[in-house]
Structures are given as structure tokens and as C-alpha cells.
JSON list of C-alpha atoms and ligand atoms in Angstrom, two decimals:
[
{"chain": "V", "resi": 29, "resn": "UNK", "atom": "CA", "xyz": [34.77, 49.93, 4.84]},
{"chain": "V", "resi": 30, "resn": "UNK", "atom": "CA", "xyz": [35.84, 51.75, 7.65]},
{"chain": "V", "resi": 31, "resn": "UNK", "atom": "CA", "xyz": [37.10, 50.52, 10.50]},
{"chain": "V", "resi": 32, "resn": "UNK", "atom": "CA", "xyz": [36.64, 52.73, 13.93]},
{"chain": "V", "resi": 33, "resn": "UNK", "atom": "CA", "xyz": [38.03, 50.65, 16.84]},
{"chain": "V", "resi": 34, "resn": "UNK", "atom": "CA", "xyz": [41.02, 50.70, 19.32]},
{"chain": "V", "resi": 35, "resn": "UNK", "atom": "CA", "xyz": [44.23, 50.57, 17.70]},
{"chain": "V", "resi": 36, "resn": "UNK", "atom": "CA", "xyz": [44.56, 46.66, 19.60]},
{"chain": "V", "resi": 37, "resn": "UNK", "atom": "CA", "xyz": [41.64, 45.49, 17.36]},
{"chain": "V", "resi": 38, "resn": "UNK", "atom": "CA", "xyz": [42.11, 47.51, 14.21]},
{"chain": "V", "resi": 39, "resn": "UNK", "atom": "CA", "xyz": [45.66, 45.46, 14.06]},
{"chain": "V", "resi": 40, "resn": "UNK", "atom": "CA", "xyz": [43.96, 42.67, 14.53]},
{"chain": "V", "resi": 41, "resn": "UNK", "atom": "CA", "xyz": [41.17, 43.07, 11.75]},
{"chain": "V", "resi": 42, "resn": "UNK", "atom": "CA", "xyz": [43.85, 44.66, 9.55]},
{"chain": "V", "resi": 43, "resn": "UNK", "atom": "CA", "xyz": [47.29, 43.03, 10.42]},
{"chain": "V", "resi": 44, "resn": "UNK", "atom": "CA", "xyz": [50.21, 45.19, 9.51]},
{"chain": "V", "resi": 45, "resn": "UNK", "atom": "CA", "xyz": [49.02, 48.13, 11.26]},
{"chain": "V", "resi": 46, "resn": "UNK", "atom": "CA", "xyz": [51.14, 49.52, 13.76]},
{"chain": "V", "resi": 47, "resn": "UNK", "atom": "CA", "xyz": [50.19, 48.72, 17.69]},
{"chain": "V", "resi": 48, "resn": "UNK", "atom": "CA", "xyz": [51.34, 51.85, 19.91]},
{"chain": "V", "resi": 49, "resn": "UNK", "atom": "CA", "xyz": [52.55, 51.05, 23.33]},
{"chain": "V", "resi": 50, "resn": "UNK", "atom": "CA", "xyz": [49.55, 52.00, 25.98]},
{"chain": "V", "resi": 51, "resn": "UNK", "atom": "CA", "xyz": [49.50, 53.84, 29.09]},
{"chain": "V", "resi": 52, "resn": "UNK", "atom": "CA", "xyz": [47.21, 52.66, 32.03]},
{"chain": "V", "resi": 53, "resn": "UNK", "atom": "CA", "xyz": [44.42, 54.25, 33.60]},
{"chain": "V", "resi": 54, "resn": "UNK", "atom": "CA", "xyz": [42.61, 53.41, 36.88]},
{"chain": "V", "resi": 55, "resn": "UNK", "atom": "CA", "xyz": [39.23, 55.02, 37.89]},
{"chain": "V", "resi": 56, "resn": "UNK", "atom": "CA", "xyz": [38.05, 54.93, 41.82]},
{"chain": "V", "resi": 57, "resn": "UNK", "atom": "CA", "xyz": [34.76, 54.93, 42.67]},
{"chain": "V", "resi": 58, "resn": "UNK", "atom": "CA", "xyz": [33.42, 56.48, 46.28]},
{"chain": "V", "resi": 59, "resn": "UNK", "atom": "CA", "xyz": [30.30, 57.18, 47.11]},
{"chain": "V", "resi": 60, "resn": "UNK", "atom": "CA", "xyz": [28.88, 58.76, 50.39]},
{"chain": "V", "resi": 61, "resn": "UNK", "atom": "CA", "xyz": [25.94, 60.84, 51.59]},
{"chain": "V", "resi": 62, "resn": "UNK", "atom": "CA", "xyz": [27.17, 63.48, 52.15]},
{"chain": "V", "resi": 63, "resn": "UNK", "atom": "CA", "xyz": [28.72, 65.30, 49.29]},
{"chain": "V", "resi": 64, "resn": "UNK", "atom": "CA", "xyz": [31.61, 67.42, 48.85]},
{"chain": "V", "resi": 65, "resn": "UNK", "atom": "CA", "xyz": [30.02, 71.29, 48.00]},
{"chain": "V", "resi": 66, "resn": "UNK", "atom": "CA", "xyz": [32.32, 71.58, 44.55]},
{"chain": "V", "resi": 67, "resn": "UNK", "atom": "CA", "xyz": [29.20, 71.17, 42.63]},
{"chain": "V", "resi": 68, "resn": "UNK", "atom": "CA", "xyz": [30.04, 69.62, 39.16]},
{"chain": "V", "resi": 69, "resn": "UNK", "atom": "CA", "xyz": [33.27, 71.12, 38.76]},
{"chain": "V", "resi": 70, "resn": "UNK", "atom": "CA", "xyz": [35.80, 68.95, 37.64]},
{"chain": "V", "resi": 71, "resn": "UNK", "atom": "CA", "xyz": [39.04, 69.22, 40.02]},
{"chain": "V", "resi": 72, "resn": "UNK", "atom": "CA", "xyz": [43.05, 69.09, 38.80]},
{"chain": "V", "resi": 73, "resn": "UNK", "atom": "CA", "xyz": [45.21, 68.88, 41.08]},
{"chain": "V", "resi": 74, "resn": "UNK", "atom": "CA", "xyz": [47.95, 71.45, 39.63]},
{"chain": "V", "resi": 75, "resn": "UNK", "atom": "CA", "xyz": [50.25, 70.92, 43.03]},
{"chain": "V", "resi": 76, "resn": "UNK", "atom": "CA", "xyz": [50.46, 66.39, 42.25]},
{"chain": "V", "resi": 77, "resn": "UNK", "atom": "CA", "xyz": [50.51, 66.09, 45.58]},
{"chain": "V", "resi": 78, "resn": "UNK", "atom": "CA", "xyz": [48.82, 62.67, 45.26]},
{"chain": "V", "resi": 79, "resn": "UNK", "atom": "CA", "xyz": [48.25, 60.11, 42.60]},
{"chain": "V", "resi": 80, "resn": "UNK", "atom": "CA", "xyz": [44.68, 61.37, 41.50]},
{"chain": "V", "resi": 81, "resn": "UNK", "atom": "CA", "xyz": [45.15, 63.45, 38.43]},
{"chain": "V", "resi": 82, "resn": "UNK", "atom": "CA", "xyz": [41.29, 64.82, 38.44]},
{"chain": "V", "resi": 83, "resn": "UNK", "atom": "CA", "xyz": [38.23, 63.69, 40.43]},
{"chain": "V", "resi": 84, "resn": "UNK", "atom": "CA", "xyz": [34.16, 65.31, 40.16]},
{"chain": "V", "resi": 85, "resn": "UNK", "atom": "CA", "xyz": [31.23, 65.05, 41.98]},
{"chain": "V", "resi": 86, "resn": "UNK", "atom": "CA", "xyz": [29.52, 62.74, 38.83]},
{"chain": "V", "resi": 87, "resn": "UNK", "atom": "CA", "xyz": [26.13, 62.71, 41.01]},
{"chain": "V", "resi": 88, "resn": "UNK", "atom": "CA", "xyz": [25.82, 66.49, 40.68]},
{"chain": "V", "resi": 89, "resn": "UNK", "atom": "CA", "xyz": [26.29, 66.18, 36.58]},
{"chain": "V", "resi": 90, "resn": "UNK", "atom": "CA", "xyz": [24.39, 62.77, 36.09]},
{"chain": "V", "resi": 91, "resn": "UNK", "atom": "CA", "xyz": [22.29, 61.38, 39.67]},
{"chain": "V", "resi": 92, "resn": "UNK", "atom": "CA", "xyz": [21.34, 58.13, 37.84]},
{"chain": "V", "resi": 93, "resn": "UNK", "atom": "CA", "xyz": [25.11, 57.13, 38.43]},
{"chain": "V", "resi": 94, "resn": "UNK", "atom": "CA", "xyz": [24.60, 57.45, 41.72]},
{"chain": "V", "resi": 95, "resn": "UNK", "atom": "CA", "xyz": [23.31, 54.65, 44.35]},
{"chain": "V", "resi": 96, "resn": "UNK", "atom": "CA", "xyz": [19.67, 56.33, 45.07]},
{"chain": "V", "resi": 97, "resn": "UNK", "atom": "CA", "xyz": [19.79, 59.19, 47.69]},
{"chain": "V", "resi": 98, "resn": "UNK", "atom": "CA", "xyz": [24.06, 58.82, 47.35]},
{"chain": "V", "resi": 99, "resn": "UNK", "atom": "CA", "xyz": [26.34, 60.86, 45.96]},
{"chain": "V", "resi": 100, "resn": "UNK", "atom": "CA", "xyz": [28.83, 59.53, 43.39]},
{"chain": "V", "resi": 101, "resn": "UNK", "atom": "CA", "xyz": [33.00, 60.77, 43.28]},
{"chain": "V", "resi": 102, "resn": "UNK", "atom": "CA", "xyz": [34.77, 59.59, 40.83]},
{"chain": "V", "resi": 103, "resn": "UNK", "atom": "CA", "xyz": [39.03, 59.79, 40.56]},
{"chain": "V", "resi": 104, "resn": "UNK", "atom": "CA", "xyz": [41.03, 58.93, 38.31]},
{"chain": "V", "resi": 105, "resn": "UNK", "atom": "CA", "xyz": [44.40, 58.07, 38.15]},
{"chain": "V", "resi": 106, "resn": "UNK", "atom": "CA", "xyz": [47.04, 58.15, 35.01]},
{"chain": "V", "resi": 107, "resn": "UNK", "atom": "CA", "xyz": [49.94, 55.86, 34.72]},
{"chain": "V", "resi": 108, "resn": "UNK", "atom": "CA", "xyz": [51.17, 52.76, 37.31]},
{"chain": "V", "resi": 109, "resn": "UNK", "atom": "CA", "xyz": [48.60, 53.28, 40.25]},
{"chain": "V", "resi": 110, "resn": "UNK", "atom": "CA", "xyz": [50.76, 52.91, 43.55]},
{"chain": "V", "resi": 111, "resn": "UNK", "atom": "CA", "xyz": [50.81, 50.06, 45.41]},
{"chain": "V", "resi": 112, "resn": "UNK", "atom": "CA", "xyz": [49.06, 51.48, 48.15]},
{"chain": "V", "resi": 113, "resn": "UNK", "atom": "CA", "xyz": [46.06, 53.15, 45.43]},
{"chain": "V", "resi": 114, "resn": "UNK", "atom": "CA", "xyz": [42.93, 53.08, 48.10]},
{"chain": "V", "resi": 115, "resn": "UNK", "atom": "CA", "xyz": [44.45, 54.76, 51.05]},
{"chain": "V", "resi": 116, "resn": "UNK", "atom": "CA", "xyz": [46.79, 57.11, 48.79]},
{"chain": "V", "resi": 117, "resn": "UNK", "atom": "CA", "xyz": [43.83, 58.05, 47.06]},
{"chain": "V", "resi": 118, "resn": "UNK", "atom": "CA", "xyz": [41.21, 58.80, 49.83]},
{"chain": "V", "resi": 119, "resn": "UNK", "atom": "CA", "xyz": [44.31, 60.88, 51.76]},
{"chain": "V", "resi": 120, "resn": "UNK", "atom": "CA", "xyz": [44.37, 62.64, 48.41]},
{"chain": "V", "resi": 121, "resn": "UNK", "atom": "CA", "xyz": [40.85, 63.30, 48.43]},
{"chain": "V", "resi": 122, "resn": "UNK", "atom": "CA", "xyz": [40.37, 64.65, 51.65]},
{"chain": "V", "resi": 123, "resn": "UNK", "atom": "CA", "xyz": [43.22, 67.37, 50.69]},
{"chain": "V", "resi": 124, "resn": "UNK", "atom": "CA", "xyz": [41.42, 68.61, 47.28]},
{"chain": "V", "resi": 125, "resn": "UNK", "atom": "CA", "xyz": [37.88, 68.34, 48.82]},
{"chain": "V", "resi": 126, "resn": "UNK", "atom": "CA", "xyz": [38.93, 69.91, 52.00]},
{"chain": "V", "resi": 127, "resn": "UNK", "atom": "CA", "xyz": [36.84, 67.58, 53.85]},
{"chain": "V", "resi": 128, "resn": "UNK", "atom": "CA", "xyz": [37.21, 63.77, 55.57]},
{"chain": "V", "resi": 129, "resn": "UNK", "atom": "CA", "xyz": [36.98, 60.89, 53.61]},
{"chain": "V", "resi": 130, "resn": "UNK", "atom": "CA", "xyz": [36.95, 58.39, 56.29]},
{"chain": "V", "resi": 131, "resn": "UNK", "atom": "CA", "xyz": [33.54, 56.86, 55.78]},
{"chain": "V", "resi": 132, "resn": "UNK", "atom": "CA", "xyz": [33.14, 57.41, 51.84]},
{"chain": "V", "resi": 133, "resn": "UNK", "atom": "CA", "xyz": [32.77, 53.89, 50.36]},
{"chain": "V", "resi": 134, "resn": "UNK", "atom": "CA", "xyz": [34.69, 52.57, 47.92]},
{"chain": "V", "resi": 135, "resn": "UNK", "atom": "CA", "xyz": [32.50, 51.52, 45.09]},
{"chain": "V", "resi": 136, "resn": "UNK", "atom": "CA", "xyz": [34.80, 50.10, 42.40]},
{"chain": "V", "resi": 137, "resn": "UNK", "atom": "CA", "xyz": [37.98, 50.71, 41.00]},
{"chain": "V", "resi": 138, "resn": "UNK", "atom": "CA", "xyz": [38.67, 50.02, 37.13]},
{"chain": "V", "resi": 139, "resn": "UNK", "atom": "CA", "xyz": [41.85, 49.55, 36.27]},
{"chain": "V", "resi": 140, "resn": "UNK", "atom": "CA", "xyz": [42.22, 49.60, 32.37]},
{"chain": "V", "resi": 141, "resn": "UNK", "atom": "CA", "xyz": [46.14, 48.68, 31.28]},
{"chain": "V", "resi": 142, "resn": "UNK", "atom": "CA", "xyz": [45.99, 49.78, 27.86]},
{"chain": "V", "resi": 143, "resn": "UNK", "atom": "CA", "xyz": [43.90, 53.00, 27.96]},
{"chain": "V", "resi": 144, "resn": "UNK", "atom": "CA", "xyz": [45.10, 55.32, 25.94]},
{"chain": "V", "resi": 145, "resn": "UNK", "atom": "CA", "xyz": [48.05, 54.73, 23.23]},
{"chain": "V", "resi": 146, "resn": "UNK", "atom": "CA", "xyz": [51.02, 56.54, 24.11]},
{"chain": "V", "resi": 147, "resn": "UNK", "atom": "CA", "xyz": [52.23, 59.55, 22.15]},
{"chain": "V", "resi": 148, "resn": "UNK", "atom": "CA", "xyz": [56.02, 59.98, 22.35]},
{"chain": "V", "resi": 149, "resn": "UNK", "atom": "CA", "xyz": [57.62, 62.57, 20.89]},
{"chain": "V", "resi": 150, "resn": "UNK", "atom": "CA", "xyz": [57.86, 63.09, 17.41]},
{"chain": "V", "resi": 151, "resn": "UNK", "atom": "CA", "xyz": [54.35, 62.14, 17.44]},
{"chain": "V", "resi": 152, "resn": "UNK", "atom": "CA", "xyz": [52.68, 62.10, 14.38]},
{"chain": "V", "resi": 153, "resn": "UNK", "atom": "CA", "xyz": [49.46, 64.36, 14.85]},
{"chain": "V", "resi": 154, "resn": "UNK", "atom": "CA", "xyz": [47.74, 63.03, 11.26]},
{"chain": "V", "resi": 155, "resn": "UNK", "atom": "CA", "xyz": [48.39, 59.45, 10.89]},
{"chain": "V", "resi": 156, "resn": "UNK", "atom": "CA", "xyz": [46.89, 58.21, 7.44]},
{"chain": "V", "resi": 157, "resn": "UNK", "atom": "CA", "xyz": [43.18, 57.05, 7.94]},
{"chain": "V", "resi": 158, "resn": "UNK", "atom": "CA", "xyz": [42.90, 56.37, 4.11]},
{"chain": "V", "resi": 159, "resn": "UNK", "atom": "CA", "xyz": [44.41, 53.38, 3.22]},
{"chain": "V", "resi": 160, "resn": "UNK", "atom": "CA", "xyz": [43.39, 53.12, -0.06]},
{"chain": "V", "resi": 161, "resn": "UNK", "atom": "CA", "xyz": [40.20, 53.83, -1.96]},
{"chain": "V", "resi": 162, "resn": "UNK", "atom": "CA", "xyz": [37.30, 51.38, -0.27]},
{"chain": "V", "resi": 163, "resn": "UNK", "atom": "CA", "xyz": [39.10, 51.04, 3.29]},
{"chain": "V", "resi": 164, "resn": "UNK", "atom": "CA", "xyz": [39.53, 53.44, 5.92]},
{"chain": "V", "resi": 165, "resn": "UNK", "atom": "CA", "xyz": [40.22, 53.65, 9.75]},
{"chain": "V", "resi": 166, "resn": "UNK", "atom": "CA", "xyz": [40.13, 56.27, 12.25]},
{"chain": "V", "resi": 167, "resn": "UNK", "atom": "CA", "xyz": [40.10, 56.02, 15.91]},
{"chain": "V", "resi": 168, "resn": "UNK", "atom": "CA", "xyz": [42.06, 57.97, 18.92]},
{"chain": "V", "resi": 169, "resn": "UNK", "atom": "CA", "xyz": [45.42, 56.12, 17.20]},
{"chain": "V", "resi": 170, "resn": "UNK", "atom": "CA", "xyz": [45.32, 58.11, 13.86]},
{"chain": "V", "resi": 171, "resn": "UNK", "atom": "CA", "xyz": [45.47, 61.41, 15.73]},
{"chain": "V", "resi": 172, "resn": "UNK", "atom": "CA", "xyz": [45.82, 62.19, 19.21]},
{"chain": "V", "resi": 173, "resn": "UNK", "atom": "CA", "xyz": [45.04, 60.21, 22.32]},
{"chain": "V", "resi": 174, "resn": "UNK", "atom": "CA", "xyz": [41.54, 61.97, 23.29]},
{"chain": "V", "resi": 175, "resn": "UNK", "atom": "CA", "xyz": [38.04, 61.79, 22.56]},
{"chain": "V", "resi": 176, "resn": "UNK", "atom": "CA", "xyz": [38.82, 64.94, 20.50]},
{"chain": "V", "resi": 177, "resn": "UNK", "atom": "CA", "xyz": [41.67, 63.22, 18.41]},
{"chain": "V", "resi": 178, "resn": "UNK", "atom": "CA", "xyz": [39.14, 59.79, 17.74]},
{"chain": "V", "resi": 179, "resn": "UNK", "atom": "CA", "xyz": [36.53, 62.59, 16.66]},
{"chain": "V", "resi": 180, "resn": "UNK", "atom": "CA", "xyz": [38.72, 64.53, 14.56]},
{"chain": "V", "resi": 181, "resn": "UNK", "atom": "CA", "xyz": [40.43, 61.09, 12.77]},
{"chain": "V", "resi": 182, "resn": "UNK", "atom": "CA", "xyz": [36.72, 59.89, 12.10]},
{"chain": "V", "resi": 183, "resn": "UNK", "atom": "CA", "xyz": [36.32, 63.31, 10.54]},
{"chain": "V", "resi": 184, "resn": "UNK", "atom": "CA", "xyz": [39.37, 63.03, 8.54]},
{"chain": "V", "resi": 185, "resn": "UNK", "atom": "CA", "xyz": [38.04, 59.62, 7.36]},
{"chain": "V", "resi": 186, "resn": "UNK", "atom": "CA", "xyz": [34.59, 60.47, 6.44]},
{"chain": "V", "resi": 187, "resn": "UNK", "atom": "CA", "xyz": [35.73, 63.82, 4.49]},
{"chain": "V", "resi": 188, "resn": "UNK", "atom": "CA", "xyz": [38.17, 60.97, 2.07]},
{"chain": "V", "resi": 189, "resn": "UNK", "atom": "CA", "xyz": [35.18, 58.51, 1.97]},
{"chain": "V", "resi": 190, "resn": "UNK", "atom": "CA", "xyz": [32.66, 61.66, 0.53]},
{"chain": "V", "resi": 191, "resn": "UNK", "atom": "CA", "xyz": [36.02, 62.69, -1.63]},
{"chain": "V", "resi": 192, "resn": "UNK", "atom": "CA", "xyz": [36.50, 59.28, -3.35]},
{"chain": "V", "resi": 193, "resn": "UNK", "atom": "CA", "xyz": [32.73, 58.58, -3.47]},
{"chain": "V", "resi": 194, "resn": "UNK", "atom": "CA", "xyz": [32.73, 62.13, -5.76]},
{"chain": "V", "resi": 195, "resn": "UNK", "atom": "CA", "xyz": [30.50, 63.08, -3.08]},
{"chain": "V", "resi": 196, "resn": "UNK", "atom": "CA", "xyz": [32.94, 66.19, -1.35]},
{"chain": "V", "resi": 197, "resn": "UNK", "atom": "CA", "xyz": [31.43, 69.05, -0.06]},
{"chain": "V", "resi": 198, "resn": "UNK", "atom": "CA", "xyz": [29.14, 69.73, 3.24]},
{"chain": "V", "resi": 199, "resn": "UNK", "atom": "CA", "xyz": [28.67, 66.76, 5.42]},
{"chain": "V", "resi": 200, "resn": "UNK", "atom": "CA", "xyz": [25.51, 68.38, 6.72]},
{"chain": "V", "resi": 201, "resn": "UNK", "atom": "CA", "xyz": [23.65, 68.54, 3.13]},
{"chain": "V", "resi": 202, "resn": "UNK", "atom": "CA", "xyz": [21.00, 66.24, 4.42]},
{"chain": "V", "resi": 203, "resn": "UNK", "atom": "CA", "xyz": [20.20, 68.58, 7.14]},
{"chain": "V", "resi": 204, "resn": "UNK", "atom": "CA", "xyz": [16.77, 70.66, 6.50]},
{"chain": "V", "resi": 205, "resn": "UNK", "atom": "CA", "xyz": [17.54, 74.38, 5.50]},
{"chain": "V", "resi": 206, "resn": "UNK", "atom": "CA", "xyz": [17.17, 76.41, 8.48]},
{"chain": "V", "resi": 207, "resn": "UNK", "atom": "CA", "xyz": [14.16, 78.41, 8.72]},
{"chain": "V", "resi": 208, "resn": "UNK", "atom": "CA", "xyz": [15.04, 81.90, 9.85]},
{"chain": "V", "resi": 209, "resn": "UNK", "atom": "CA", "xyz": [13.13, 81.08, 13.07]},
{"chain": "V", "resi": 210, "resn": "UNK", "atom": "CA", "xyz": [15.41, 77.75, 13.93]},
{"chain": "V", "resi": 211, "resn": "UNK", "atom": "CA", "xyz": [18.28, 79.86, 12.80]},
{"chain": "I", "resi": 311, "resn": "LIG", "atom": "C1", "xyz": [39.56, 55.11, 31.87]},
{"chain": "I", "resi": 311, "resn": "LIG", "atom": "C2", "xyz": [39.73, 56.04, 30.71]},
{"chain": "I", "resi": 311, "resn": "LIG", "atom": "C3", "xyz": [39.65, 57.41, 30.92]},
{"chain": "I", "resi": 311, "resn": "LIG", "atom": "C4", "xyz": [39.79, 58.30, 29.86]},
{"chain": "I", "resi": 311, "resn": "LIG", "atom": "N1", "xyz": [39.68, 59.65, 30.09]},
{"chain": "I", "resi": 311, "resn": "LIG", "atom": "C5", "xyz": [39.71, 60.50, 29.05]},
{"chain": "I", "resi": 311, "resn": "LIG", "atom": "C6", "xyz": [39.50, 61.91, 29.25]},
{"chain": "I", "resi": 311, "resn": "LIG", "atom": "O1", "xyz": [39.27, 62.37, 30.37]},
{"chain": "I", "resi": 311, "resn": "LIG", "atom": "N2", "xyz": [39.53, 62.73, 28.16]},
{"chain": "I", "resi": 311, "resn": "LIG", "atom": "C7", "xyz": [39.75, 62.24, 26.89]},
{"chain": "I", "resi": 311, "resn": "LIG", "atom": "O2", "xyz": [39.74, 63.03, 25.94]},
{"chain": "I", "resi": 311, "resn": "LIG", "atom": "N3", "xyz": [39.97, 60.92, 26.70]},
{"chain": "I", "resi": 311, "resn": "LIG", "atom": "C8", "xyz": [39.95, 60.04, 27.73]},
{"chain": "I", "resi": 311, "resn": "LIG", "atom": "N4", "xyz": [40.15, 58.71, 27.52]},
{"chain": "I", "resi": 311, "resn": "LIG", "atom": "C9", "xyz": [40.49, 58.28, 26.15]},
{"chain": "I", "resi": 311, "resn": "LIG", "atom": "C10", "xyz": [39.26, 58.18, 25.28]},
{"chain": "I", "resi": 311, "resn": "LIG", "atom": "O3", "xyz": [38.25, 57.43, 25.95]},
{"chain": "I", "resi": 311, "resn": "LIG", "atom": "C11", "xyz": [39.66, 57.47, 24.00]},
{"chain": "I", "resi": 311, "resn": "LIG", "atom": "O4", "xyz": [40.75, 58.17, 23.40]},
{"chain": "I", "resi": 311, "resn": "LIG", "atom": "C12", "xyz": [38.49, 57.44, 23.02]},
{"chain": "I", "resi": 311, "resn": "LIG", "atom": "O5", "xyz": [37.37, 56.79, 23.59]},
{"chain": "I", "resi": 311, "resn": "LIG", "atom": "C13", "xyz": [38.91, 56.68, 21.79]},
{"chain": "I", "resi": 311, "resn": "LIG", "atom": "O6", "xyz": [37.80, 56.59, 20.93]},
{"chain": "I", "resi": 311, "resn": "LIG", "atom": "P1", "xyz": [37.87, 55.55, 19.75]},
{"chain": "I", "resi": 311, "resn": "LIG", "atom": "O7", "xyz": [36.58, 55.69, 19.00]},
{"chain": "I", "resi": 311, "resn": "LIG", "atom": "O8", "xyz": [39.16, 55.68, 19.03]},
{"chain": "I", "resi": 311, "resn": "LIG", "atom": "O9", "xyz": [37.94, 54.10, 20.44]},
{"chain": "I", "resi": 311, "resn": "LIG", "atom": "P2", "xyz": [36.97, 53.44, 21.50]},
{"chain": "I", "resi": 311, "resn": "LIG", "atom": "O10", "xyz": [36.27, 54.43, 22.35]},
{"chain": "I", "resi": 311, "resn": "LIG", "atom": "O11", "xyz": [37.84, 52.39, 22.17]},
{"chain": "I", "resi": 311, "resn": "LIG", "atom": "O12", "xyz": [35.86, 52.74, 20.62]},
{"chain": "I", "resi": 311, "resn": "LIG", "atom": "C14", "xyz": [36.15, 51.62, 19.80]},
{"chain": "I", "resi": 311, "resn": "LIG", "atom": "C15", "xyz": [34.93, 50.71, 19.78]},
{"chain": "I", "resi": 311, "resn": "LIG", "atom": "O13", "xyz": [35.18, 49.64, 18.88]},
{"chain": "I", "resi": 311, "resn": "LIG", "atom": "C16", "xyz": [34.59, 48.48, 19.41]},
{"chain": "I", "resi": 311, "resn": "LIG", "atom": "N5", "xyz": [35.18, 47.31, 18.79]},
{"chain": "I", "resi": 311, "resn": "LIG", "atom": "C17", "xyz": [36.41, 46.74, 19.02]},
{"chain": "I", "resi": 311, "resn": "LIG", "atom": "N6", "xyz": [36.58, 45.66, 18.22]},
{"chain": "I", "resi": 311, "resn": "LIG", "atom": "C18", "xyz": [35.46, 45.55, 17.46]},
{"chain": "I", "resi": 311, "resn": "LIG", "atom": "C19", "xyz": [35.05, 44.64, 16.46]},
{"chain": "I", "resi": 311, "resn": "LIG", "atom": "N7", "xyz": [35.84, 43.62, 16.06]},
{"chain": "I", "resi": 311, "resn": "LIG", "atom": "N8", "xyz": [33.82, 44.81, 15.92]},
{"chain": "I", "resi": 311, "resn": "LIG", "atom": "C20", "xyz": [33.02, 45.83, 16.30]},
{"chain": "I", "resi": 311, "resn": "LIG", "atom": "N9", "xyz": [33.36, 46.73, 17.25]},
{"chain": "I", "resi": 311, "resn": "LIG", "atom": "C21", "xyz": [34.56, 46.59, 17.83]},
{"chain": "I", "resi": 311, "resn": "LIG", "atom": "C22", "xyz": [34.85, 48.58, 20.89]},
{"chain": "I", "resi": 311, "resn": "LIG", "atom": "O14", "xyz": [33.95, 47.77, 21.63]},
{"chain": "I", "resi": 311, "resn": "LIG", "atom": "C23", "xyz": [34.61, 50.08, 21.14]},
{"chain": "I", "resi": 311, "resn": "LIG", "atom": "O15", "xyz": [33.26, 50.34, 21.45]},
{"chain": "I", "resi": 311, "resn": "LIG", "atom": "C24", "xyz": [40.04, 57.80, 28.55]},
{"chain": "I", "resi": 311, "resn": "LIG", "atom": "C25", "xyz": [40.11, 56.42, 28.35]},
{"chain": "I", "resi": 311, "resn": "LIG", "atom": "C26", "xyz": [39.97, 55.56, 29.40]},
{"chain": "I", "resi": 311, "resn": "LIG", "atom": "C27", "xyz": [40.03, 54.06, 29.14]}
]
């Protein structure tokens, strides 16, 4: 068995595993037609001089997200939003897009309170996702707070599932030998 959900539910399913403290994360939503010219580049703001920690253009990387004919900008924000989050964030906007934000709409905004687990120092980088022989979990809470880290722990997990199946070696043995052409 392996068990590859938050950290919330795999404490639930398997009580006695630990349950990190979360940080929050709240995602804005504008849309208007007419769209800042930054492409699909994803922007930081390396000054803070605002609450939004990186907004993109999502319309220019995926226009189904988009109302039709609309384009779609999407912020977010890390930590306790402020209290005032709307107007703080559209002032914020207008300074990284270097345009007005007056009429963009505001579509949604998604707060999530326990987004990512926390990761105070000493953290441990390789938490065990082999819990004995038969059960395993992996998930963003065995390694590091990313997509990357919940990749990386299921990684970690399959390679001991292979391992105490007898079956170690390349994960990719069921792919087809590459012809010289494909390769
Ligand atoms: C708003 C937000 C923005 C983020 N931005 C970034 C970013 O920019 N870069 C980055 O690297 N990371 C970001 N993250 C973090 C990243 O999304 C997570 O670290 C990653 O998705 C964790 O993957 P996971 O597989 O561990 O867990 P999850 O993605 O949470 O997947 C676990 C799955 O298990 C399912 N599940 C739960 N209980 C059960 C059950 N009992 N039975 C069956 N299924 C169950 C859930 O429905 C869910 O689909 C962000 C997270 C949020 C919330």
C-alpha cells in the first residue's frame, strides 16, 4: 500500500503520523481584455513591495482558462493575506505590469489555509516514506514543500516498493527499447 495524500489525510488514514503546521496561500483571479504585454513570463517581485509574491498572464500559457476572448492574471499571495487583499493587490499589479488595473475584474480569489506544510529549520529533507515492508507514503510532507519534493518522495517510495518486491533496478524496464530513430 502506498499512501500519496496531504500530510492532513495521511494522519488521518495512518494515525501516529506527524501533522506539520501549514502556511496559507491565497490565489487572485483578474481577468480583462486587454492584456498586460509580459507574454507568459512568470513575474517575482524581488523589491516585496506588495503582498503578491508572483503573478502570469495564464491566458497566454493555457487560453481555455480564460473567459472566451479574455485574458486571464493570476496572483498569488504567500502567508496571512492583508486585510485589505483586493485593493493591495490590484495597486500591486499595476506597479509590476506597468499598466492600470482599474477595470480588470476580479474573478475569484482562493484562499487555501493549509497549503503547503511548513519547513522550519532543522528541516528534515528525507523523511522516511517506508514504513515497513507492505506500507509506504510519500507526498510533499516526506521531503520538501513543492511539487518537486511530492515528486521526488513518490520516487523515493516507489524505488523501496521495487527493492522489497526483489524487483530493484530501472523503473523504465517496461518502456520499448529505443530504436536508433526515436533515440
Ligand atoms: C495555492 C497553492 C499554490 C502552490 N504553488 C506552488 C508552486 O508555485 N510551486 C510548487 O512547487 N508548489 C506549489 N504548491 C504546493 C504543491 O501544490 C504541493 O506541494 C503538491 O501539490 C503536493 O503534492 P502531493 O502529491 O504531496 O499532495 P496533493 O497535491 O495534495 O495530492 C494529494 C491527493 O490526495 C487526495 N486524497 C486525500 N485524501 C484522500 C483519500 N482518503 N483517498 C484518496 N485520495 C485522497 C487529494 O484529493 C489530492 O488529490 C502550491 C500549493 C497550493 C495549495
Amino acid at each position: 500500500v502506498l499512501l500519496a495524500t496531504d500530510a492532513r489525510a495521511a494522519a488521518r488514514l495512518l494515525p501516529g503520523l506527524r501533522v506539520p503546521d501549514f502556511h496559507p496561500v491565497t490565489v487572485v483571479h483578474h481577468t480583462t481584455d486587454d492584456a498586460p504585454r509580459t507574454g507568459s513570463a512568470l513575474l517575482l517581485d524581488a523589491d516585496r513591495g506588495g503582498p503578491v509574491a508572483h503573478t502570469a498572464v495564464i491566458s497566454e500559457v493555457d487560453p481555455s482558462r480564460a473567459p472566451a476572448g479574455r485574458a486571464l492574471i493570476s496572483s498569488t499571495v504567500l502567508g496571512t493575506p492583508p486585510s485589505d487583499l483586493e485593493a493591495a493587490v490590484r495597486t500591486h499589479l499595476a506597479r509590476l505590469y506597468g499598466t492600470s488595473t482599474h477595470r480588470w475584474e476580479t474573478l475569484a480569489v482562493h484562499h487555501t489555509r493549509e497549503a503547503v506544510p511548513a519547513m522550519p529549520a532543522p528541516h528534515d529533507l528525507r523523511r522516511p516514506v517506508r514504513l515497513l515492508a507492505g506500507l509506504y507514503v510519500c507526498g510533499d510532507h516526506r521531503d520538501t514543500s513543492t511539487v518537486q519534493g511530492a515528486l521526488h518522495s513518490a520516487h523515493r517510495a516507489t524505488t523501496a516498493i521495487l527493492k522489497d518486491l526483489g524487483a530493484a533496478g530501472s523503473m523504465h524496464r517496461a518502456d520499448p527499447t529505443p530504436t536508433a530513430q526515436a533515440a
